[in-house]
Each structure stands twice: as C-alpha cells, then as structure tokens.
PDB file of C-alpha atoms in Angstrom:
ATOM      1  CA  UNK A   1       0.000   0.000   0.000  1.00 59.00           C
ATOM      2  CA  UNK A   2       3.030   2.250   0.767  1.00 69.00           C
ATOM      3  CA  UNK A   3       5.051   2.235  -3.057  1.00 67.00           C
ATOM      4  CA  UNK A   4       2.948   4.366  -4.784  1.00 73.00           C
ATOM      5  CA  UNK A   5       3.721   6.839  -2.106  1.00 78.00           C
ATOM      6  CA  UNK A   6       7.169   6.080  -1.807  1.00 74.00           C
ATOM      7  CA  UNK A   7       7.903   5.614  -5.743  1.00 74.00           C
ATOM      8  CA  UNK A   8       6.454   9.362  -5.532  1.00 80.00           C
ATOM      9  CA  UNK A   9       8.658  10.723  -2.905  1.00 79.00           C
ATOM     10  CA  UNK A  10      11.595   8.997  -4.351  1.00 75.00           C
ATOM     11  CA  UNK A  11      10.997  10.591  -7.717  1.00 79.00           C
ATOM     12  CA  UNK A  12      10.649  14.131  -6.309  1.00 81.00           C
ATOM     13  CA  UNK A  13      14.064  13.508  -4.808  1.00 80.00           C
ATOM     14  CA  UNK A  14      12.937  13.583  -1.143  1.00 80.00           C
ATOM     15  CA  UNK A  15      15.076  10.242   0.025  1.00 78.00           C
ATOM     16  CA  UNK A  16      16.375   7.266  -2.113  1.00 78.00           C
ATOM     17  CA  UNK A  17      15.937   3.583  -1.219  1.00 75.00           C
ATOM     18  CA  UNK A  18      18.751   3.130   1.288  1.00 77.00           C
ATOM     19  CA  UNK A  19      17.459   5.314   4.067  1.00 80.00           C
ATOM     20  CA  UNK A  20      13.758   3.934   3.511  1.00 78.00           C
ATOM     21  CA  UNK A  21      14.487   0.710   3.593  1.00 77.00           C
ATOM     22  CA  UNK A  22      16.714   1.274   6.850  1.00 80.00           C
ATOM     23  CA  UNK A  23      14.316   3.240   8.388  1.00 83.00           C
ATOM     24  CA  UNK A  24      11.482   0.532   8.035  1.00 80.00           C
ATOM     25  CA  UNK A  25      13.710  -1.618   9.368  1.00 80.00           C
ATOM     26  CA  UNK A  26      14.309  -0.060  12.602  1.00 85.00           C
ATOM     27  CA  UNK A  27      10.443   0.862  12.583  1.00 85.00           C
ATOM     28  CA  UNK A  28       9.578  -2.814  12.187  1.00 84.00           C
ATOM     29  CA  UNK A  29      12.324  -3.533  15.403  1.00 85.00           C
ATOM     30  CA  UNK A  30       9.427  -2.638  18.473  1.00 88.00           C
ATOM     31  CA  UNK A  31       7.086  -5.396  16.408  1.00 86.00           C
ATOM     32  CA  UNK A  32       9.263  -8.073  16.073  1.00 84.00           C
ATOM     33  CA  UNK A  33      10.217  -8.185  19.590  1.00 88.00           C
ATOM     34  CA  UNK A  34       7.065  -6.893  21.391  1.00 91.00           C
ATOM     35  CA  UNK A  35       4.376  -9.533  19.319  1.00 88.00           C
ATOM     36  CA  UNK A  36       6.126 -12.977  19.800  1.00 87.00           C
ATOM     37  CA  UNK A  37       7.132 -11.400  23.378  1.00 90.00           C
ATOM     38  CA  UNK A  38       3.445 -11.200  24.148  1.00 91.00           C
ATOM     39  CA  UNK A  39       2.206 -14.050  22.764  1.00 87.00           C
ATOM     40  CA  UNK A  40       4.934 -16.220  24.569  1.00 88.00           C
ATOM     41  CA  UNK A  41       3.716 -14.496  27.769  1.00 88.00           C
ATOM     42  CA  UNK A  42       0.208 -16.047  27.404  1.00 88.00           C
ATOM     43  CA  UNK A  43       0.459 -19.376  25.835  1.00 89.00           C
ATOM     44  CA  UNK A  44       4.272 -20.390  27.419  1.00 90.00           C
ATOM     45  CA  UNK A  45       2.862 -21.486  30.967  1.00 86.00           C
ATOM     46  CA  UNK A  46      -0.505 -22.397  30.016  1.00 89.00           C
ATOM     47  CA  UNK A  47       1.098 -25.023  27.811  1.00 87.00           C
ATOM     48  CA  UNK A  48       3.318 -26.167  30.840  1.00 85.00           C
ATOM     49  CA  UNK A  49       6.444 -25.769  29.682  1.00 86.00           C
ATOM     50  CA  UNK A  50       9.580 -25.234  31.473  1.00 85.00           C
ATOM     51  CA  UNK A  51       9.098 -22.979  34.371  1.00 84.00           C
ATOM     52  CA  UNK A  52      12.810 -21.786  34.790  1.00 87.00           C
ATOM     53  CA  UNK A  53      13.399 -17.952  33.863  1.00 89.00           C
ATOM     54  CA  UNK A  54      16.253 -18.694  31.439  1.00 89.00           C
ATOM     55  CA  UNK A  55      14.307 -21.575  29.808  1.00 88.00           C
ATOM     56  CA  UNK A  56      11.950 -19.150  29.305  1.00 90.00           C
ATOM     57  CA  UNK A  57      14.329 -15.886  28.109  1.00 89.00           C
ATOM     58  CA  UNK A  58      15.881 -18.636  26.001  1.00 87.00           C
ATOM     59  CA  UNK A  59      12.063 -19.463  24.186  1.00 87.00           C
ATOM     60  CA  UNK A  60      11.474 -15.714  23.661  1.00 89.00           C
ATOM     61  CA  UNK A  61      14.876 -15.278  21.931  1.00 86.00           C
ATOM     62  CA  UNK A  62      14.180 -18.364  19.475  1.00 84.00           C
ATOM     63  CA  UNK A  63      10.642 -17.034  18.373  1.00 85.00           C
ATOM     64  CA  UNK A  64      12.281 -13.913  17.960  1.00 86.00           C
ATOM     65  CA  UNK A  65      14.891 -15.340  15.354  1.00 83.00           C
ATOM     66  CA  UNK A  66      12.154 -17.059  13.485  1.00 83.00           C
ATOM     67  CA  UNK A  67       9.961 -13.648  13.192  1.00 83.00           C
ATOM     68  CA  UNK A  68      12.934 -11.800  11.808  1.00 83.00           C
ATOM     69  CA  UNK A  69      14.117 -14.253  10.191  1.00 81.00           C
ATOM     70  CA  UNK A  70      11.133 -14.895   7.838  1.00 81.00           C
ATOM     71  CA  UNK A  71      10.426 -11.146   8.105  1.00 81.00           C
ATOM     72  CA  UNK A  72      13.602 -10.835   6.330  1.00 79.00           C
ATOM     73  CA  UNK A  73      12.741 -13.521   3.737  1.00 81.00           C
ATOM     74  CA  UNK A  74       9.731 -11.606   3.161  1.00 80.00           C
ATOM     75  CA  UNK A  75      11.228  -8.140   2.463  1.00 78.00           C
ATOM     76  CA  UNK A  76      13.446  -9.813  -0.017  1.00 79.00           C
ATOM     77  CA  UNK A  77      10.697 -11.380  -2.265  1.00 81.00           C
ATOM     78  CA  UNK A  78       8.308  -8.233  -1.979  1.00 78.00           C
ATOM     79  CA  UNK A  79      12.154  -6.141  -3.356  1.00 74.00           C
ATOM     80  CA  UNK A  80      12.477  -8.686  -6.215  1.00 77.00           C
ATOM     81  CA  UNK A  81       8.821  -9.505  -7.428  1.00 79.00           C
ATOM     82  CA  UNK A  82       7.852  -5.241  -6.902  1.00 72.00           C
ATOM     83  CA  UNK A  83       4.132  -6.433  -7.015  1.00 76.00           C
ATOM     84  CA  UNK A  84       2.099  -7.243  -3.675  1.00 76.00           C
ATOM     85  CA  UNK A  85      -0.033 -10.305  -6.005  1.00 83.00           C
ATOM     86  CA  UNK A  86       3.255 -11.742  -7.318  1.00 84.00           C
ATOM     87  CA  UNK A  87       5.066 -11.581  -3.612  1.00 81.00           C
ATOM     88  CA  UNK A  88       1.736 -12.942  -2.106  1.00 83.00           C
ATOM     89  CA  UNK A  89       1.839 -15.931  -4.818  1.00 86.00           C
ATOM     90  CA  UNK A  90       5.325 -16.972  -4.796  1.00 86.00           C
ATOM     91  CA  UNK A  91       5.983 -16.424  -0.959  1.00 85.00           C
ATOM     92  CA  UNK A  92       3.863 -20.274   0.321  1.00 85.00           C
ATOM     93  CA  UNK A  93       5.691 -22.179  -2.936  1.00 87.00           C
ATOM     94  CA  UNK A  94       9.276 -20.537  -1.437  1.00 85.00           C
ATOM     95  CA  UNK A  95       9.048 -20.967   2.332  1.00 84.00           C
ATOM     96  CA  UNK A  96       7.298 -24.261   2.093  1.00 87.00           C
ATOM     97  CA  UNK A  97      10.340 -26.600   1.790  1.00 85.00           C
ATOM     98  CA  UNK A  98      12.153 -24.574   4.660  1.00 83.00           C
ATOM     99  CA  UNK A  99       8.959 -25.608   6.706  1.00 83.00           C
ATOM    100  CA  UNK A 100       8.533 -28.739   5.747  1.00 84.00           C
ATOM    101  CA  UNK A 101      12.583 -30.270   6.006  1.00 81.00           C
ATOM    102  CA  UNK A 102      12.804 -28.242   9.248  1.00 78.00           C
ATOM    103  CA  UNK A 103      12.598 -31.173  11.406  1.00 77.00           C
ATOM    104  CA  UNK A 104       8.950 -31.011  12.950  1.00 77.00           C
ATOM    105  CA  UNK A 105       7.424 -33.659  10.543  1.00 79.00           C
ATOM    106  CA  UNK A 106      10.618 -35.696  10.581  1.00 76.00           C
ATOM    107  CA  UNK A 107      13.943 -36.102  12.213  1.00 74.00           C
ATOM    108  CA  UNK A 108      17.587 -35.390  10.312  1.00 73.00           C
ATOM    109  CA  UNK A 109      18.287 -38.885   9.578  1.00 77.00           C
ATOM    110  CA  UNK A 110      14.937 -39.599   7.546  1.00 78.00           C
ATOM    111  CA  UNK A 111      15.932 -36.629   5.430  1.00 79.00           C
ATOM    112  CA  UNK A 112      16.450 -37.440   1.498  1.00 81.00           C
ATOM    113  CA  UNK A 113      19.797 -36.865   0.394  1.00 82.00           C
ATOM    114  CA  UNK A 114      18.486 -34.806  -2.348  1.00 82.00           C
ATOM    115  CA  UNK A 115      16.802 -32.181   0.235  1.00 82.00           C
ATOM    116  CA  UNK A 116      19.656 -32.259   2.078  1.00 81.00           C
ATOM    117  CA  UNK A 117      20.713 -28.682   0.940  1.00 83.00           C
ATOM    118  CA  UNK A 118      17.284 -27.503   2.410  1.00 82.00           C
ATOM    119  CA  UNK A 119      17.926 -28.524   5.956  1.00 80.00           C
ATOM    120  CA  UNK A 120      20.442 -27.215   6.130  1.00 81.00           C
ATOM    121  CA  UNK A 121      19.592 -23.607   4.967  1.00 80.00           C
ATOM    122  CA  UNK A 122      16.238 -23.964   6.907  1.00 82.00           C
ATOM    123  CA  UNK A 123      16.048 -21.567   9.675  1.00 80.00           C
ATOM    124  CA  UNK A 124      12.448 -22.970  11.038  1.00 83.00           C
ATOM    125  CA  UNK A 125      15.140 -26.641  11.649  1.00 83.00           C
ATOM    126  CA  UNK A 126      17.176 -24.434  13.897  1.00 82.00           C
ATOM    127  CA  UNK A 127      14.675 -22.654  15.675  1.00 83.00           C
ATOM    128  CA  UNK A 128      12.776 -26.013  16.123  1.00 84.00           C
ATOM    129  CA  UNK A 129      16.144 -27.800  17.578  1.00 84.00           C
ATOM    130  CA  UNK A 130      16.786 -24.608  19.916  1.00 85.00           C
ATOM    131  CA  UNK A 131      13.188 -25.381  21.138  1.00 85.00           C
ATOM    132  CA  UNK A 132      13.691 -28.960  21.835  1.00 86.00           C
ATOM    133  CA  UNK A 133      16.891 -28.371  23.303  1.00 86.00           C
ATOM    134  CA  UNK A 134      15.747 -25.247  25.299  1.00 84.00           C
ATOM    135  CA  UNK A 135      12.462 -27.573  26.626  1.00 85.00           C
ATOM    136  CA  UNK A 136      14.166 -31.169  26.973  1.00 83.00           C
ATOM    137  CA  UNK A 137      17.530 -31.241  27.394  1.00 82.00           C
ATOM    138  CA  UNK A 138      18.279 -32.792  31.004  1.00 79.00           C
ATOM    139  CA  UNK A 139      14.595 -32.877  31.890  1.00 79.00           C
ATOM    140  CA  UNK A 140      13.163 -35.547  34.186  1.00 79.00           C
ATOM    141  CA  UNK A 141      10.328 -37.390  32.781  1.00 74.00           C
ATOM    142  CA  UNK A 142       7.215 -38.995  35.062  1.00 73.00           C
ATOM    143  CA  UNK A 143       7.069 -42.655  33.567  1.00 72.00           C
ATOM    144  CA  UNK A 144       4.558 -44.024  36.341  1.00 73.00           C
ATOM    145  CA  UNK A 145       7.390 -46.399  37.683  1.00 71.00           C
ATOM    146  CA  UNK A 146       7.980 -47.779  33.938  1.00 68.00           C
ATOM    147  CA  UNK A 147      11.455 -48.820  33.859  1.00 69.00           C
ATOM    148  CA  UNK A 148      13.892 -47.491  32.112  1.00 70.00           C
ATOM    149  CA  UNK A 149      12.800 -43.940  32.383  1.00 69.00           C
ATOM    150  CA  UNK A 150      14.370 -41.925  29.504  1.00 74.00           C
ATOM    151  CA  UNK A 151      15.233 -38.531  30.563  1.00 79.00           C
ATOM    152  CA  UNK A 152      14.953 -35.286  28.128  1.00 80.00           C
ATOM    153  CA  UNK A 153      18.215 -35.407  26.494  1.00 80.00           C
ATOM    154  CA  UNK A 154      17.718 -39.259  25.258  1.00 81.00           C
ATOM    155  CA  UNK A 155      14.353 -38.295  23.335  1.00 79.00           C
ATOM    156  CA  UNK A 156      16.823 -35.711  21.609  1.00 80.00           C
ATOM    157  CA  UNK A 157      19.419 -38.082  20.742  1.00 79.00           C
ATOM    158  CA  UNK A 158      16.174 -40.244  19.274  1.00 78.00           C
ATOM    159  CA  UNK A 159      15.107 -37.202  17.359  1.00 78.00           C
ATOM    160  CA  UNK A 160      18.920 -36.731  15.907  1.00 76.00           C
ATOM    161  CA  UNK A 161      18.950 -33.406  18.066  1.00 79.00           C
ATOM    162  CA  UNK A 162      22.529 -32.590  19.941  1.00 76.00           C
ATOM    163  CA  UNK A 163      21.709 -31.424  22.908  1.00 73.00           C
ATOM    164  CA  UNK A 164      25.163 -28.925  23.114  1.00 72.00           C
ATOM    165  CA  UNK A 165      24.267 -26.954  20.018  1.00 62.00           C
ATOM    166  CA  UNK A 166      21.829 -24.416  21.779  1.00 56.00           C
ATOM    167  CA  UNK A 167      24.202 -21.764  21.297  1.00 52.00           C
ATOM    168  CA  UNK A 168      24.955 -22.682  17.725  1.00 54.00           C
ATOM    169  CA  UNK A 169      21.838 -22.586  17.039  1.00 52.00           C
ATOM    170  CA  UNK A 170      21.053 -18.593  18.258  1.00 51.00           C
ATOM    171  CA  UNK A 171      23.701 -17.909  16.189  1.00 54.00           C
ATOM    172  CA  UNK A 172      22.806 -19.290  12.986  1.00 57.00           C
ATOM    173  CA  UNK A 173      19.155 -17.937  13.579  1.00 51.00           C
ATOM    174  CA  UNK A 174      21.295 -14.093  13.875  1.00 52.00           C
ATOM    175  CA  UNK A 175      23.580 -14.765  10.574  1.00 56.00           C
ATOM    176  CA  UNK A 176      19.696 -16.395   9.057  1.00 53.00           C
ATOM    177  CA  UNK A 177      18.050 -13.008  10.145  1.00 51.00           C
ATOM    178  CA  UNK A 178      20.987 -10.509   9.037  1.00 52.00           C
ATOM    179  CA  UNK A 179      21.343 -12.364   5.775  1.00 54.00           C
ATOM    180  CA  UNK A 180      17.804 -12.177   4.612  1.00 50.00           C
ATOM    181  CA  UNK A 181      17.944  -8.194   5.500  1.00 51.00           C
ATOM    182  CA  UNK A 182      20.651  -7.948   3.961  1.00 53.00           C
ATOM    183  CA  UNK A 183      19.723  -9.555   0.443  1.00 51.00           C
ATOM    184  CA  UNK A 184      16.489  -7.249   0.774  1.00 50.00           C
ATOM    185  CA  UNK A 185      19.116  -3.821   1.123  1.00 51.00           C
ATOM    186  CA  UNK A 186      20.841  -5.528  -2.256  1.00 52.00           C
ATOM    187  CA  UNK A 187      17.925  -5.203  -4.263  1.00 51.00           C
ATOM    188  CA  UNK A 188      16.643  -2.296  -3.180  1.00 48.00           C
ATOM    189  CA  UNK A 189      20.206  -0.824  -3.818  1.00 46.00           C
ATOM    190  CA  UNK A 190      20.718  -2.718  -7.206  1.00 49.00           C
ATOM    191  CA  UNK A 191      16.687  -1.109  -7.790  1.00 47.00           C
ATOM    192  CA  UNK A 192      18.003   2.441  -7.191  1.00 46.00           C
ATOM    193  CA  UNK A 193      20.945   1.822  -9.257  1.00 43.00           C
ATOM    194  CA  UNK A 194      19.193   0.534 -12.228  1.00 42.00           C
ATOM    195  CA  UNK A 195      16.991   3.761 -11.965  1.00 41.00           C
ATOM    196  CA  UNK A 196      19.202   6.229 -11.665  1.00 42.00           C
ATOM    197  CA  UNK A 197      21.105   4.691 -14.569  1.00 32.00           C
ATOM    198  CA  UNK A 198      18.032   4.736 -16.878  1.00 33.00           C
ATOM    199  CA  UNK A 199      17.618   8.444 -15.598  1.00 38.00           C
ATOM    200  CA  UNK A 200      20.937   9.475 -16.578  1.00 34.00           C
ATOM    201  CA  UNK A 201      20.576   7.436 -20.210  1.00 34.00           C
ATOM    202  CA  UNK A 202      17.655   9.255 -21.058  1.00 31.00           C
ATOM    203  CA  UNK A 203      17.675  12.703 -19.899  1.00 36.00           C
TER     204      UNK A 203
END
C-alpha cells in the first residue's frame, strides 16, 4: 500500500531507497520483539512448559529469530517480485520446503539426500532444535514407575537433536536473520541503481 507513495517521494528527490528501507527496518524492530514477546507471555505457561526464567528468556529469543528471520525472507521477495499479487503468490511455494525439512514432521536422519541442501539452509530446523533443546535437554520425565525412564536429552538423541548446540543454534538464527535483510538492502540498492542509470541514459 506504501510504493505508490514512496515511488512518488523517491521521484521528487525527497530520500532514495537506502534510508527507507533502513528506516522501516528499525520501525519494524518494536514489532518483532514486542508480538512474539506477548504471545509467549500467554500461551508459554498455560502449555506447561519449562518454568525456569532462562528456559523461558531462552524461548522468547528463538521465536524472535524465526519472526525476523522470515520477516527478512519476506522483504526480499516483496524487493524482487515489486508487485504485492506476485510476492503474495510466490511467498507459500518458497518458504514451504524450509517448513517442511525443518525437522517437525521428521527427524535429520529420515531426510532425502536430495533435500539435504534444504535442511540445512532452513532456519524454522534451527529454531525447532533450539526449542527442543531449550524444553528437553536434562529434563526428568514422570514414567509411572515404567522402567527405564528416559530422561529429556535421550528423546533428543532419538530425534537426531545434539543437545550442546543451543548456542549454535542462536547464532545461525542471527547470521539467518541478518542475511535475509541484507539480500532485501541488495535489491533495493541494485533497484536504485538501475533507476538512476536509466535516468541518466535518457535525460
């Protein structure tokens, strides 16, 4: 709804691309912190999960990652497709296959070799393993006196889910949610580029 205004300002010379798409950026900051902040708030202990503070800092951080994250992804198709219809088309066929190798429907080692290179680029798989890990690693299960009693970490190891990557994990999700941002800044720059050149070429 905002390019017509903004192709307008931009050809009257008020700003070019850069500084917008910056500034929406920061703008978009309070959002993606504040909404999966709140609805972690509500829905975190009525599901019964872990009750520890850092357990659930850790949970807030993740969901973060994974709203900025496919934010990100999001900015870059609307800056390559330039049409809301097109963006809103092509977005479900793209993030699909991130969503579906992730590791929610199925664990690493049932994984096709061939869809290998989508696991691995996935950022819902790492978000999902920071999860488990965050939520079962060294956690002490009720079995009703069924013997043996796994604990937490053994239902990761079944899942193919190391249970010492937690920190690997944040990190990927920050290089995930700076990448995407950052291909979205290319094409808006390489979009301002073009423009200016075809200003030049025909003036």
């Amino acid at each position: 709804m905002e390019l017509p205004v903004v192709k307008r300002e931009y050809q009257n010379g008020m700003y070019t691309t850069i500084p917008y798409f910056l500034s929406k950026i920061i703008a978009e900051i309070p959002y993606l912190i504040t909404l999966p902040t709140l609805q972690l708030a509500i829905c975190y202990f009525m599901i019964g999960l872990r009750g520890e503070l850092m357990a659930f800092l850790t949970c807030i951080i993740c969901c973060i990652c994974i709203a900025w994250s496919s934010t990100g992804l999001g900015w870059f198709i609307a800056a390559t497709t330039g049409d809301l219809r097109i963006a809103s088309a092509v977005s479900a066929p793209i993030i699909m296959p991130f969503f579906l190798f992730g590791g929610l429907f199925q664990s690493d080692n049932t994984t096709p070799v061939y869809f290998e290179p989508i696991k691995w680029i996935s950022w819902f798989r790492y978000g999902y393993h920071m999860l488990m890990i965050n939520e079962l690693k060294d956690l002490k299960l009720d079995c009703n006196n069924v013997t043996p009693c796994p604990n937490g970490t053994i239902i990761l190891q079944q899942f193919s889910i190391n249970p010492m990557r937690c920190g690997g994990q944040t990190l990927r999700h920050s290089l995930y949610s700076g990448r995407h941002s950052l291909y979205s800044l290319g094409v808006a720059f390489s979009a301002e580029s073009g423009a200016d050149y075809a200003q030049c070429r025909f003036m």
